[in-house]
Short mmCIF file of C-alpha atoms in Angstrom, two decimals:
data_model
loop_
_atom_site.label_atom_id
_atom_site.label_comp_id
_atom_site.label_asym_id
_atom_site.label_seq_id
_atom_site.Cartn_x
_atom_site.Cartn_y
_atom_site.Cartn_z
CA MET A 13 -0.18 0.36 -0.14
CA VAL A 14 1.56 3.46 -1.03
CA ASP A 15 2.14 5.54 2.21
CA ILE A 16 -0.14 9.03 2.56
CA ASN A 17 1.81 11.64 3.95
CA TYR A 18 -0.89 12.72 6.03
CA ASN A 19 0.80 15.68 7.93
CA ALA A 20 1.08 17.79 4.41
CA VAL A 21 -3.09 16.97 4.63
CA LEU A 22 -3.16 18.20 8.20
CA GLU A 23 -1.70 21.23 7.62
CA ASP A 24 -4.46 22.28 4.61
CA ILE A 25 -6.74 21.18 6.77
CA LYS A 26 -6.23 21.90 10.67
CA PRO A 27 -6.60 26.15 11.50
CA THR A 28 -4.19 27.58 11.35
CA GLU A 29 -2.51 29.85 14.52
CA PRO A 30 -4.17 33.17 13.19
CA GLU A 31 -7.30 31.71 12.74
CA LYS A 32 -7.66 29.72 16.20
CA LYS A 33 -6.25 33.08 17.52
CA LYS A 34 -9.04 34.98 16.04
CA VAL A 35 -11.74 32.41 17.33
CA LYS A 36 -9.73 32.02 20.90
CA ASP A 37 -10.37 35.80 21.30
CA LEU A 38 -14.08 36.35 19.99
CA LEU A 39 -14.42 33.10 22.63
CA ASP A 40 -12.91 35.24 25.28
CA LYS A 41 -15.49 38.02 24.72
CA LEU A 42 -18.16 36.06 24.17
CA ILE A 43 -18.00 34.13 27.31
CA HIS A 44 -17.13 37.56 29.63
CA ILE A 45 -20.24 39.56 28.05
CA ILE A 46 -22.52 36.93 28.80
CA ASN A 47 -21.26 35.67 32.41
CA LYS A 48 -21.29 39.66 32.78
CA LEU A 49 -24.83 40.15 31.90
CA ALA A 50 -26.01 37.42 34.04
CA VAL A 51 -24.53 38.50 36.97
CA LYS A 52 -25.85 42.06 36.19
CA GLU A 53 -29.40 40.92 35.75
CA GLY A 54 -29.00 38.58 38.66
CA ILE A 55 -29.55 35.30 36.50
CA THR A 56 -27.75 31.87 38.10
CA ALA A 57 -26.31 31.02 34.75
CA GLU A 58 -22.81 30.75 32.90
CA ALA A 59 -21.33 30.24 29.48
CA VAL A 60 -19.23 27.58 28.11
CA LEU A 61 -17.89 26.52 25.07
CA VAL A 62 -18.85 23.32 23.66
CA GLY A 63 -18.72 21.23 20.10
CA SER A 64 -15.65 20.60 18.08
CA VAL A 65 -13.83 23.68 18.91
CA ALA A 66 -13.53 23.33 22.55
CA LYS A 67 -12.47 19.71 21.82
CA GLY A 68 -10.06 21.10 19.65
CA THR A 69 -11.04 19.11 16.43
CA TRP A 70 -12.43 21.52 14.23
CA LEU A 71 -11.42 21.83 10.61
CA ALA A 72 -10.19 24.85 9.06
CA GLY A 73 -12.50 27.90 7.64
CA LYS A 74 -15.23 25.49 9.86
CA ALA A 75 -15.18 27.37 13.10
CA ASP A 76 -18.95 27.11 14.08
CA ILE A 77 -18.95 28.25 17.59
CA ASP A 78 -21.35 26.53 20.10
CA LEU A 79 -21.70 28.84 23.29
CA PHE A 80 -24.15 26.66 25.67
CA ILE A 81 -25.78 28.80 28.57
CA LYS A 82 -26.28 26.65 31.44
CA PHE A 83 -28.88 27.19 34.11
CA PRO A 84 -29.41 25.52 37.35
CA LEU A 85 -31.83 21.87 36.61
CA ASN A 86 -33.89 23.48 39.75
CA THR A 87 -34.93 26.79 37.00
CA GLU A 88 -37.82 26.72 35.42
CA GLU A 89 -38.29 25.76 31.23
CA ARG A 90 -39.72 29.30 30.48
CA TYR A 91 -36.98 30.80 32.62
CA LEU A 92 -34.81 29.53 30.74
CA LYS A 93 -35.80 29.63 27.44
CA LYS A 94 -36.52 33.34 27.96
CA TRP A 95 -33.25 34.43 29.64
CA GLY A 96 -31.14 31.82 27.18
CA LEU A 97 -32.48 34.23 24.27
CA THR A 98 -32.52 37.40 25.88
CA LEU A 99 -28.71 36.90 26.83
CA GLY A 100 -27.89 35.75 23.27
CA HIS A 101 -29.62 38.96 21.80
CA LYS A 102 -27.84 40.97 23.86
CA CYS A 103 -24.30 39.86 23.84
CA ILE A 104 -24.84 39.82 19.34
CA GLU A 105 -26.12 43.31 20.07
CA MET A 106 -23.18 44.60 21.96
CA MET A 107 -20.94 42.72 19.44
CA ASN A 108 -22.72 44.34 16.39
CA GLY A 109 -23.69 41.19 14.95
CA ARG A 110 -26.60 39.87 13.21
CA ALA A 111 -28.92 37.22 15.40
CA GLU A 112 -31.26 34.95 14.26
CA GLU A 113 -33.49 32.60 16.24
CA ARG A 114 -34.03 28.95 15.29
CA TYR A 115 -35.29 26.15 17.33
CA ALA A 116 -34.54 22.32 18.05
CA SER A 117 -36.02 20.87 21.21
CA HIS A 118 -36.29 24.39 22.42
CA PRO A 119 -35.09 27.67 20.67
CA TYR A 120 -31.97 29.28 20.77
CA VAL A 121 -30.12 31.90 18.60
CA THR A 122 -27.66 32.33 16.18
CA GLY A 123 -25.48 35.45 16.19
CA PHE A 124 -23.57 36.07 12.94
CA ILE A 125 -20.27 38.12 14.33
CA ASN A 126 -16.95 39.06 12.74
CA GLY A 127 -17.41 36.38 9.79
CA CYS A 128 -18.48 33.67 12.66
CA GLU A 129 -21.52 32.07 13.27
CA ILE A 130 -21.95 30.92 16.93
CA ASP A 131 -25.04 29.17 18.48
CA PHE A 132 -26.05 30.76 21.92
CA VAL A 133 -28.32 27.77 23.17
CA PRO A 134 -29.70 27.49 26.93
CA CYS A 135 -29.07 24.41 28.47
CA TYR A 136 -29.84 22.52 31.95
CA ILE A 137 -26.76 21.65 33.86
CA ILE A 138 -27.21 17.68 34.52
CA ALA A 139 -25.01 15.35 36.09
CA ASP A 140 -26.25 12.36 34.35
CA SER A 141 -28.36 11.04 31.66
CA SER A 142 -31.48 10.89 34.38
CA GLN A 143 -31.84 14.12 34.78
CA LEU A 144 -32.26 14.92 31.02
CA LYS A 145 -35.12 17.63 30.21
CA SER A 146 -33.66 18.19 26.49
CA ALA A 147 -31.80 16.90 24.09
CA VAL A 148 -29.33 19.74 24.10
CA ASP A 149 -28.53 18.88 27.63
CA ARG A 150 -25.80 16.17 26.31
CA THR A 151 -23.89 18.14 24.32
CA ILE A 152 -21.79 19.55 27.69
CA PRO A 153 -21.04 15.98 28.72
CA HIS A 154 -20.47 14.83 25.30
CA THR A 155 -17.67 17.54 25.32
CA GLU A 156 -16.16 16.35 28.52
CA TYR A 157 -15.79 13.16 27.28
CA VAL A 158 -14.18 13.47 24.27
CA LYS A 159 -11.58 15.72 25.65
CA ARG A 160 -11.28 13.75 29.17
CA ASN A 161 -10.81 10.21 26.50
CA LEU A 162 -9.51 11.81 23.49
CA LYS A 163 -5.47 11.83 23.06
CA PRO A 164 -3.95 14.39 22.09
CA ASN A 165 -2.45 13.06 18.96
CA GLN A 166 -6.13 11.79 18.02
CA ALA A 167 -7.86 14.76 17.40
CA ASP A 168 -5.60 14.82 14.09
CA GLU A 169 -7.20 11.96 13.24
CA VAL A 170 -10.47 12.98 14.09
CA MET A 171 -9.99 16.08 11.66
CA LEU A 172 -8.41 13.55 9.04
CA LEU A 173 -12.12 11.53 9.22
CA LYS A 174 -14.23 14.18 9.05
CA LYS A 175 -12.76 15.54 6.08
CA PHE A 176 -12.06 12.36 3.84
CA MET A 177 -16.26 11.56 4.81
CA GLY A 178 -16.95 14.86 3.83
CA SER A 179 -14.97 14.37 0.43
CA VAL A 180 -16.64 11.21 -0.34
CA GLY A 181 -20.49 12.73 0.67
CA THR A 182 -21.10 10.91 4.06
CA TYR A 183 -20.21 13.48 6.52
CA GLY A 184 -23.64 15.01 8.28
CA SER A 185 -26.08 14.37 10.21
CA GLU A 186 -28.46 16.48 9.26
CA PHE A 187 -31.46 14.72 7.49
CA LYS A 188 -30.06 16.15 3.81
CA VAL A 189 -26.92 13.86 4.40
CA GLY A 190 -28.05 11.15 6.78
CA GLY A 191 -24.22 10.31 7.50
CA PHE A 192 -21.91 10.48 9.94
CA SER A 193 -22.17 13.61 12.89
CA GLY A 194 -18.91 15.24 13.90
CA TYR A 195 -19.37 13.44 17.74
CA LEU A 196 -19.82 9.87 16.07
CA CYS A 197 -16.24 10.53 14.18
CA GLU A 198 -14.91 11.59 17.62
CA LEU A 199 -16.04 7.86 19.39
CA LEU A 200 -15.06 6.32 16.40
CA VAL A 201 -11.54 7.34 16.82
CA LEU A 202 -11.71 6.86 20.33
CA ARG A 203 -12.90 3.38 19.40
CA TYR A 204 -10.47 2.08 17.04
CA GLY A 205 -7.38 4.20 17.59
CA SER A 206 -6.67 6.43 14.28
CA PHE A 207 -8.32 7.33 10.86
CA GLN A 208 -7.32 4.35 9.42
CA GLY A 209 -8.18 2.21 11.98
CA VAL A 210 -11.31 3.53 11.43
CA LEU A 211 -11.33 2.48 7.89
CA GLU A 212 -9.69 -0.72 8.19
CA ALA A 213 -12.62 -1.72 10.92
CA ALA A 214 -15.30 -0.55 8.18
CA ARG A 215 -13.97 -2.18 5.28
CA ASP A 216 -13.19 -5.71 7.05
CA SER A 217 -15.63 -5.85 9.86
CA TRP A 218 -18.97 -3.51 9.43
CA LYS A 219 -22.11 -4.89 8.62
CA PRO A 220 -25.87 -3.69 9.34
CA GLY A 221 -26.12 -4.34 13.22
CA CYS A 222 -22.22 -3.54 13.90
CA ILE A 223 -21.93 -2.56 17.79
CA ILE A 224 -19.75 0.43 19.53
CA ASP A 225 -20.21 0.50 23.16
CA LEU A 226 -17.14 2.56 24.52
CA GLU A 227 -18.73 2.12 28.18
CA ASN A 228 -19.80 -1.34 27.84
CA TYR A 229 -23.14 -0.35 29.25
CA GLY A 230 -24.60 -3.63 26.99
CA THR A 231 -27.77 -1.75 25.65
CA ALA A 232 -27.45 -2.66 21.83
CA GLU A 233 -30.27 -4.30 21.66
CA LEU A 234 -32.53 -1.52 22.41
CA PHE A 235 -32.05 -0.48 19.35
CA ASP A 236 -32.56 -1.36 15.31
CA ASP A 237 -30.43 0.63 13.04
CA PRO A 238 -27.37 -0.02 10.64
CA LEU A 239 -24.41 1.45 13.49
CA ILE A 240 -24.84 1.24 16.84
CA ALA A 241 -22.93 3.51 19.06
CA VAL A 242 -23.97 3.55 22.48
CA ASP A 243 -23.92 6.91 24.19
CA PRO A 244 -20.63 6.83 26.43
CA VAL A 245 -23.00 9.32 28.44
CA ASP A 246 -26.48 7.73 28.19
CA LYS A 247 -26.94 4.75 27.66
CA ASN A 248 -30.31 4.70 25.76
CA ARG A 249 -28.94 6.92 23.00
CA ASN A 250 -27.58 5.64 19.71
CA VAL A 251 -25.36 8.29 18.40
CA ALA A 252 -25.62 6.88 14.90
CA ALA A 253 -29.29 6.85 14.99
CA ALA A 254 -29.19 9.36 12.27
CA LEU A 255 -26.85 7.12 9.96
CA ASN A 256 -29.13 5.84 6.66
CA LEU A 257 -27.79 2.38 5.40
CA GLN A 258 -26.96 4.13 2.05
CA LYS A 259 -24.65 6.39 3.65
CA MET A 260 -22.91 4.06 5.68
CA SER A 261 -22.24 1.74 3.06
CA GLU A 262 -21.05 4.72 1.10
CA PHE A 263 -18.24 4.83 3.62
CA VAL A 264 -17.43 1.22 3.59
CA VAL A 265 -16.90 1.35 0.21
CA ALA A 266 -15.15 4.52 -0.24
CA ALA A 267 -12.69 3.07 3.26
CA GLY A 268 -12.14 0.31 1.17
CA ASN A 269 -11.21 2.26 -1.95
CA PHE A 270 -8.99 4.41 0.03
CA LEU A 271 -7.04 1.56 1.46
CA LYS A 272 -6.65 -0.50 -1.78
CA ASN A 273 -5.28 2.63 -3.72
CA PRO A 274 -4.48 5.40 -0.93
CA SER A 275 -4.31 9.01 -2.63
CA LYS A 276 -4.03 12.67 -1.19
CA GLU A 277 -7.57 13.63 -3.03
CA TYR A 278 -9.39 11.55 -1.18
CA PHE A 279 -9.20 14.45 1.23
CA TYR A 280 -9.95 17.56 -1.26
CA PRO A 281 -13.66 18.11 -3.34
CA LYS A 282 -13.52 16.38 -6.57
CA ASN A 283 -13.14 18.36 -9.54
CA LEU A 284 -16.66 17.46 -11.61
CA GLU A 285 -18.01 19.50 -14.61
CA PHE A 286 -21.33 19.75 -14.54
CA ASP A 287 -21.86 20.02 -18.93
CA LEU A 288 -25.64 20.32 -19.83
CA SER A 289 -24.81 18.97 -22.82
CA LEU A 290 -23.73 16.24 -21.22
CA ILE A 291 -25.87 15.66 -19.10
CA LYS A 292 -28.67 16.12 -21.73
CA GLU A 293 -27.15 13.46 -23.94
CA GLU A 294 -26.71 10.83 -21.14
CA PHE A 295 -30.34 11.14 -20.40
CA GLU A 296 -31.03 10.33 -24.13
CA LYS A 297 -29.03 7.50 -24.29
CA ARG A 298 -30.75 5.98 -21.27
CA GLY A 299 -33.95 5.20 -23.04
CA THR A 300 -35.72 6.01 -20.39
CA LYS A 301 -38.80 8.75 -19.32
CA THR A 302 -37.10 11.67 -16.63
CA PHE A 303 -40.18 14.07 -15.51
CA LEU A 304 -39.42 16.36 -12.88
CA LEU A 305 -41.82 17.92 -10.55
CA THR A 306 -40.61 21.38 -9.49
CA PHE A 307 -42.03 23.61 -7.07
CA ARG A 308 -40.80 26.29 -4.56
CA PRO A 309 -40.43 24.70 -1.00
CA PRO A 310 -42.21 25.96 2.13
CA GLU A 311 -41.06 28.57 4.24
CA ILE A 312 -40.11 26.00 7.05
CA PRO A 313 -36.51 25.17 8.73
CA ALA A 314 -34.57 23.53 6.65
CA ASP A 315 -34.05 20.49 8.51
CA ALA A 316 -37.77 19.93 7.94
CA VAL A 317 -38.12 20.28 4.93
CA TYR A 318 -36.03 17.93 3.35
CA PRO A 319 -37.67 14.47 5.14
CA GLN A 320 -41.21 15.99 4.00
CA ILE A 321 -39.53 16.32 0.34
CA LYS A 322 -38.59 13.14 0.69
CA LYS A 323 -42.08 11.58 2.07
CA THR A 324 -43.41 13.12 -0.87
CA GLU A 325 -40.93 11.45 -3.42
CA ASN A 326 -41.29 8.16 -2.20
CA SER A 327 -45.16 8.58 -1.91
CA MET A 328 -44.98 9.21 -5.84
CA ALA A 329 -42.92 6.63 -6.64
CA GLN A 330 -45.06 3.88 -4.91
CA VAL A 331 -48.48 5.84 -6.86
CA VAL A 332 -46.87 5.63 -10.31
CA GLU A 333 -45.60 1.44 -9.37
CA ARG A 334 -49.02 1.05 -8.22
CA GLU A 335 -50.84 2.24 -11.84
CA GLY A 336 -48.43 0.12 -13.89
CA PHE A 337 -45.45 2.35 -14.44
CA LYS A 338 -41.69 1.06 -14.10
CA VAL A 339 -39.75 3.20 -11.58
CA LEU A 340 -36.67 2.85 -12.33
CA GLY A 341 -34.90 5.73 -10.05
CA SER A 342 -36.04 8.56 -8.20
CA ASP A 343 -34.34 11.42 -5.93
CA SER A 344 -35.17 14.79 -5.01
CA TRP A 345 -33.20 18.39 -4.35
CA THR A 346 -33.90 21.52 -3.00
CA ASP A 347 -32.26 25.31 -2.38
CA GLU A 348 -34.15 25.36 0.92
CA ASN A 349 -35.24 28.75 -0.41
CA GLU A 350 -36.62 29.33 -4.29
CA LYS A 351 -36.37 25.89 -6.01
CA ALA A 352 -37.87 22.16 -4.80
CA VAL A 353 -37.21 19.37 -7.52
CA ILE A 354 -38.54 15.91 -7.32
CA LEU A 355 -37.19 13.27 -9.89
CA LEU A 356 -38.95 10.28 -11.19
CA GLU A 357 -37.07 8.35 -14.02
CA LEU A 358 -39.13 5.66 -15.42
CA GLU A 359 -38.92 2.18 -17.58
CA THR A 360 -42.17 2.09 -18.47
CA TRP A 361 -44.28 5.50 -19.44
CA LYS A 362 -46.68 4.22 -21.78
CA LEU A 363 -49.47 1.43 -20.94
CA PRO A 364 -51.98 -0.68 -23.16
CA ARG A 365 -55.18 0.42 -23.17
CA VAL A 366 -56.24 -2.83 -21.10
CA LYS A 367 -55.23 -4.34 -18.04
CA LYS A 368 -55.88 -7.88 -17.21
CA HIS A 369 -58.42 -7.86 -13.76
CA LEU A 370 -58.24 -10.71 -11.15
CA GLY A 371 -61.41 -11.52 -10.09
CA PRO A 372 -62.99 -14.00 -6.99
CA PHE A 373 -61.77 -17.95 -6.94
CA ILE A 374 -64.20 -20.05 -8.80
CA TRP A 375 -64.80 -21.95 -5.75
CA SER A 376 -66.30 -18.54 -3.98
CA LYS A 377 -69.31 -18.70 -5.00
CA ASP A 378 -71.03 -15.29 -3.79
CA HIS A 379 -68.39 -13.89 -4.39
CA GLN A 380 -67.92 -15.43 -7.84
CA GLU A 381 -72.04 -14.34 -8.47
CA ARG A 382 -71.51 -10.86 -8.03
CA PHE A 383 -68.10 -10.67 -10.04
CA LEU A 384 -70.45 -12.71 -13.35
CA GLU A 385 -72.99 -10.03 -12.80
CA LYS A 386 -71.10 -7.00 -13.46
CA TYR A 387 -68.52 -8.45 -16.43
CA ASP A 388 -71.48 -10.63 -18.02
CA ASN A 389 -69.69 -13.15 -20.74
CA CYS A 390 -65.90 -11.28 -20.49
CA ALA A 391 -64.67 -13.18 -18.18
CA TRP A 392 -62.71 -16.12 -18.34
CA VAL A 393 -61.13 -18.79 -16.29
CA GLU A 394 -56.98 -18.81 -15.81
CA GLY A 395 -56.26 -21.49 -13.01
CA ASP A 396 -58.89 -21.30 -10.30
CA ARG A 397 -59.52 -17.47 -10.86
CA TRP A 398 -61.73 -15.62 -13.12
CA VAL A 399 -59.91 -13.04 -14.78
CA VAL A 400 -61.00 -9.97 -16.93
CA GLU A 401 -60.17 -7.10 -19.24
CA VAL A 402 -61.38 -3.74 -18.31
CA PRO A 403 -59.97 -0.78 -19.67
CA ARG A 404 -57.32 1.30 -18.35
CA LYS A 405 -57.74 4.68 -16.78
CA TYR A 406 -54.18 6.24 -17.32
CA GLU A 407 -52.22 4.79 -20.20
CA ASN A 408 -49.77 7.97 -20.08
CA ALA A 409 -47.57 8.46 -16.79
CA GLU A 410 -47.13 12.18 -17.41
CA TYR A 411 -50.98 12.87 -17.65
CA PHE A 412 -51.36 10.42 -14.67
CA LEU A 413 -48.72 12.65 -13.19
CA ASN A 414 -50.74 16.29 -13.77
CA ASP A 415 -54.23 14.64 -13.05
CA ILE A 416 -53.39 13.11 -9.22
CA LEU A 417 -51.77 16.67 -8.75
CA VAL A 418 -55.33 18.62 -8.68
CA GLU A 419 -57.46 19.38 -5.06
CA ASN A 420 -59.93 16.85 -5.71
CA LYS A 421 -57.79 14.19 -6.57
CA ILE A 422 -54.60 14.59 -4.47
CA GLY A 423 -55.37 11.79 -1.80
CA TYR A 424 -53.24 9.83 -4.33
CA LEU A 425 -50.18 10.83 -2.40
CA GLN A 426 -49.20 11.23 1.01
CA PHE A 427 -47.25 14.39 1.32
CA GLY A 428 -45.16 16.07 3.71
CA LYS A 429 -47.63 18.30 6.18
CA HIS A 430 -45.98 21.58 5.08
CA LEU A 431 -45.75 20.18 0.89
CA LYS A 432 -49.40 19.72 0.10
CA GLU A 433 -50.38 23.36 -0.16
CA GLU A 434 -47.18 24.69 -2.21
CA ILE A 435 -47.55 21.80 -4.60
CA LEU A 436 -51.06 22.72 -5.14
CA LYS A 437 -50.60 26.46 -5.11
CA ASN A 438 -47.52 26.53 -7.96
CA HIS A 439 -46.03 23.17 -9.64
CA GLU A 440 -44.56 21.84 -12.46
CA ILE A 441 -44.25 18.63 -14.29
CA ILE A 442 -42.02 18.78 -17.32
CA ASP A 443 -39.61 15.96 -19.25
CA ILE A 444 -36.30 15.86 -18.64
CA ILE A 445 -35.25 16.83 -22.24
CA GLU A 446 -37.27 19.59 -22.42
CA PHE A 447 -36.29 21.28 -18.89
CA LEU A 448 -32.90 20.92 -19.84
CA GLU A 449 -33.52 23.05 -22.84
CA SER A 450 -35.79 25.68 -21.13
CA GLY A 451 -32.75 27.20 -19.66
CA LYS A 452 -34.48 27.47 -16.18
CA CYS A 453 -31.45 24.52 -15.05
CA ASP A 454 -28.97 26.45 -13.13
CA ASP A 455 -25.58 25.22 -11.78
CA ASN A 456 -26.90 23.80 -8.61
CA ILE A 457 -29.96 21.48 -10.44
CA LEU A 458 -27.02 20.16 -12.81
CA GLU A 459 -25.12 18.92 -9.77
CA PHE A 460 -28.13 17.47 -8.67
CA LEU A 461 -28.89 15.81 -12.11
CA TYR A 462 -25.15 14.95 -12.34
CA MET A 463 -25.02 13.35 -9.19
CA TYR A 464 -28.17 11.40 -9.80
CA LEU A 465 -26.38 9.67 -13.28
CA ASN A 466 -22.88 9.63 -11.34
CA ARG A 467 -24.36 7.73 -8.08
CA SER A 468 -20.81 6.32 -7.10
CA GLU A 469 -18.78 9.16 -8.11
CA LEU A 470 -17.74 10.71 -5.04
CA LEU A 471 -16.83 7.09 -3.40
CA TRP A 472 -13.22 7.02 -5.48
CA ARG A 473 -10.68 9.00 -6.61
#
């Protein structure tokens, strides 16, 4: 196996000393302001740094800072929410930043200050997981656990793993990705010792149901996920719950590819060209029929948009299949603001005018009688069942899709709860070739279409 100079990679991906100083100086100011404001207002609360910056596992240019404002466990929830947000807003205002309120298990505020994004999140101080009041309360114990157990040189191993996963498309626990979280990366390095150790384990021994239990809690049977990583600070939680089988499998393949043919290129974005004419040519060569449903996404948080679009995509594929049209593939994409796209690629998109309809068994006298009354002398016997040919309601897939996306027929589909109104209000069903020739296809949609056609592209170099 060719040796990789990991130090050269680390030089590119580790924060520089000036970058670290900038972040540290900003943090010192923010923590000082929050704690001073708390004293001034007579609030029992204290700011503490958590997350990858606190653990020293953040990547250059990725200093998304998590400042948690911790309150005593006996604090009323409404008081915690009110003063957590108030302290965050006041701190951002004093630093001449821009504030944006967001929601997780409870509200928090994000500040954009000096080119950095900082989350100010109120939480409770807990001694152990039995005292949990919300999911964010685990974050401080997570940070403390990693800082206590991660050896100094292993922070570099975590950074290599995060960067590798990012470059092969498997990093990020948000629904949009369905991949590995930063905390899970840290636990993997703790379990397998190094970046290369994680890859070798994935290649050699991972399969659905693989268990990582650093504290030997023995609670893995509680979970039914592709990868089970029992949370060291909460034995009843699987850290890998957000990881789907697709991304786990992609990582296993990419790990094997890297170990077989190591290359520094795995740590950098792949140079891809999204040529409209080549993408159009590829769709034409496939001999399939591809339709796009385009619409404007609802104005809801991104974490809620993606599962709702995926639910709608899956429902459309199922309904189309049920009508007799064979689906080769489906996918979906959104820019989270102006555009959303659901893609359906069909192997069959035109059907005969008639279809075979199975009737009752010939032994079922009552059902048989009603069936024959309805279809008279058109029915015949195949095996031990009555069969009849009936006119097909939908012969054309495009007509079918357009017909079911109207108010009185929308019940065919299972929508994400915020999507139904948006799709009914303004949508378009368009053939992929027509769309590519329309001038409506921007670079982001081209990338989406390219990746649909080249789904393993990121897994090798």
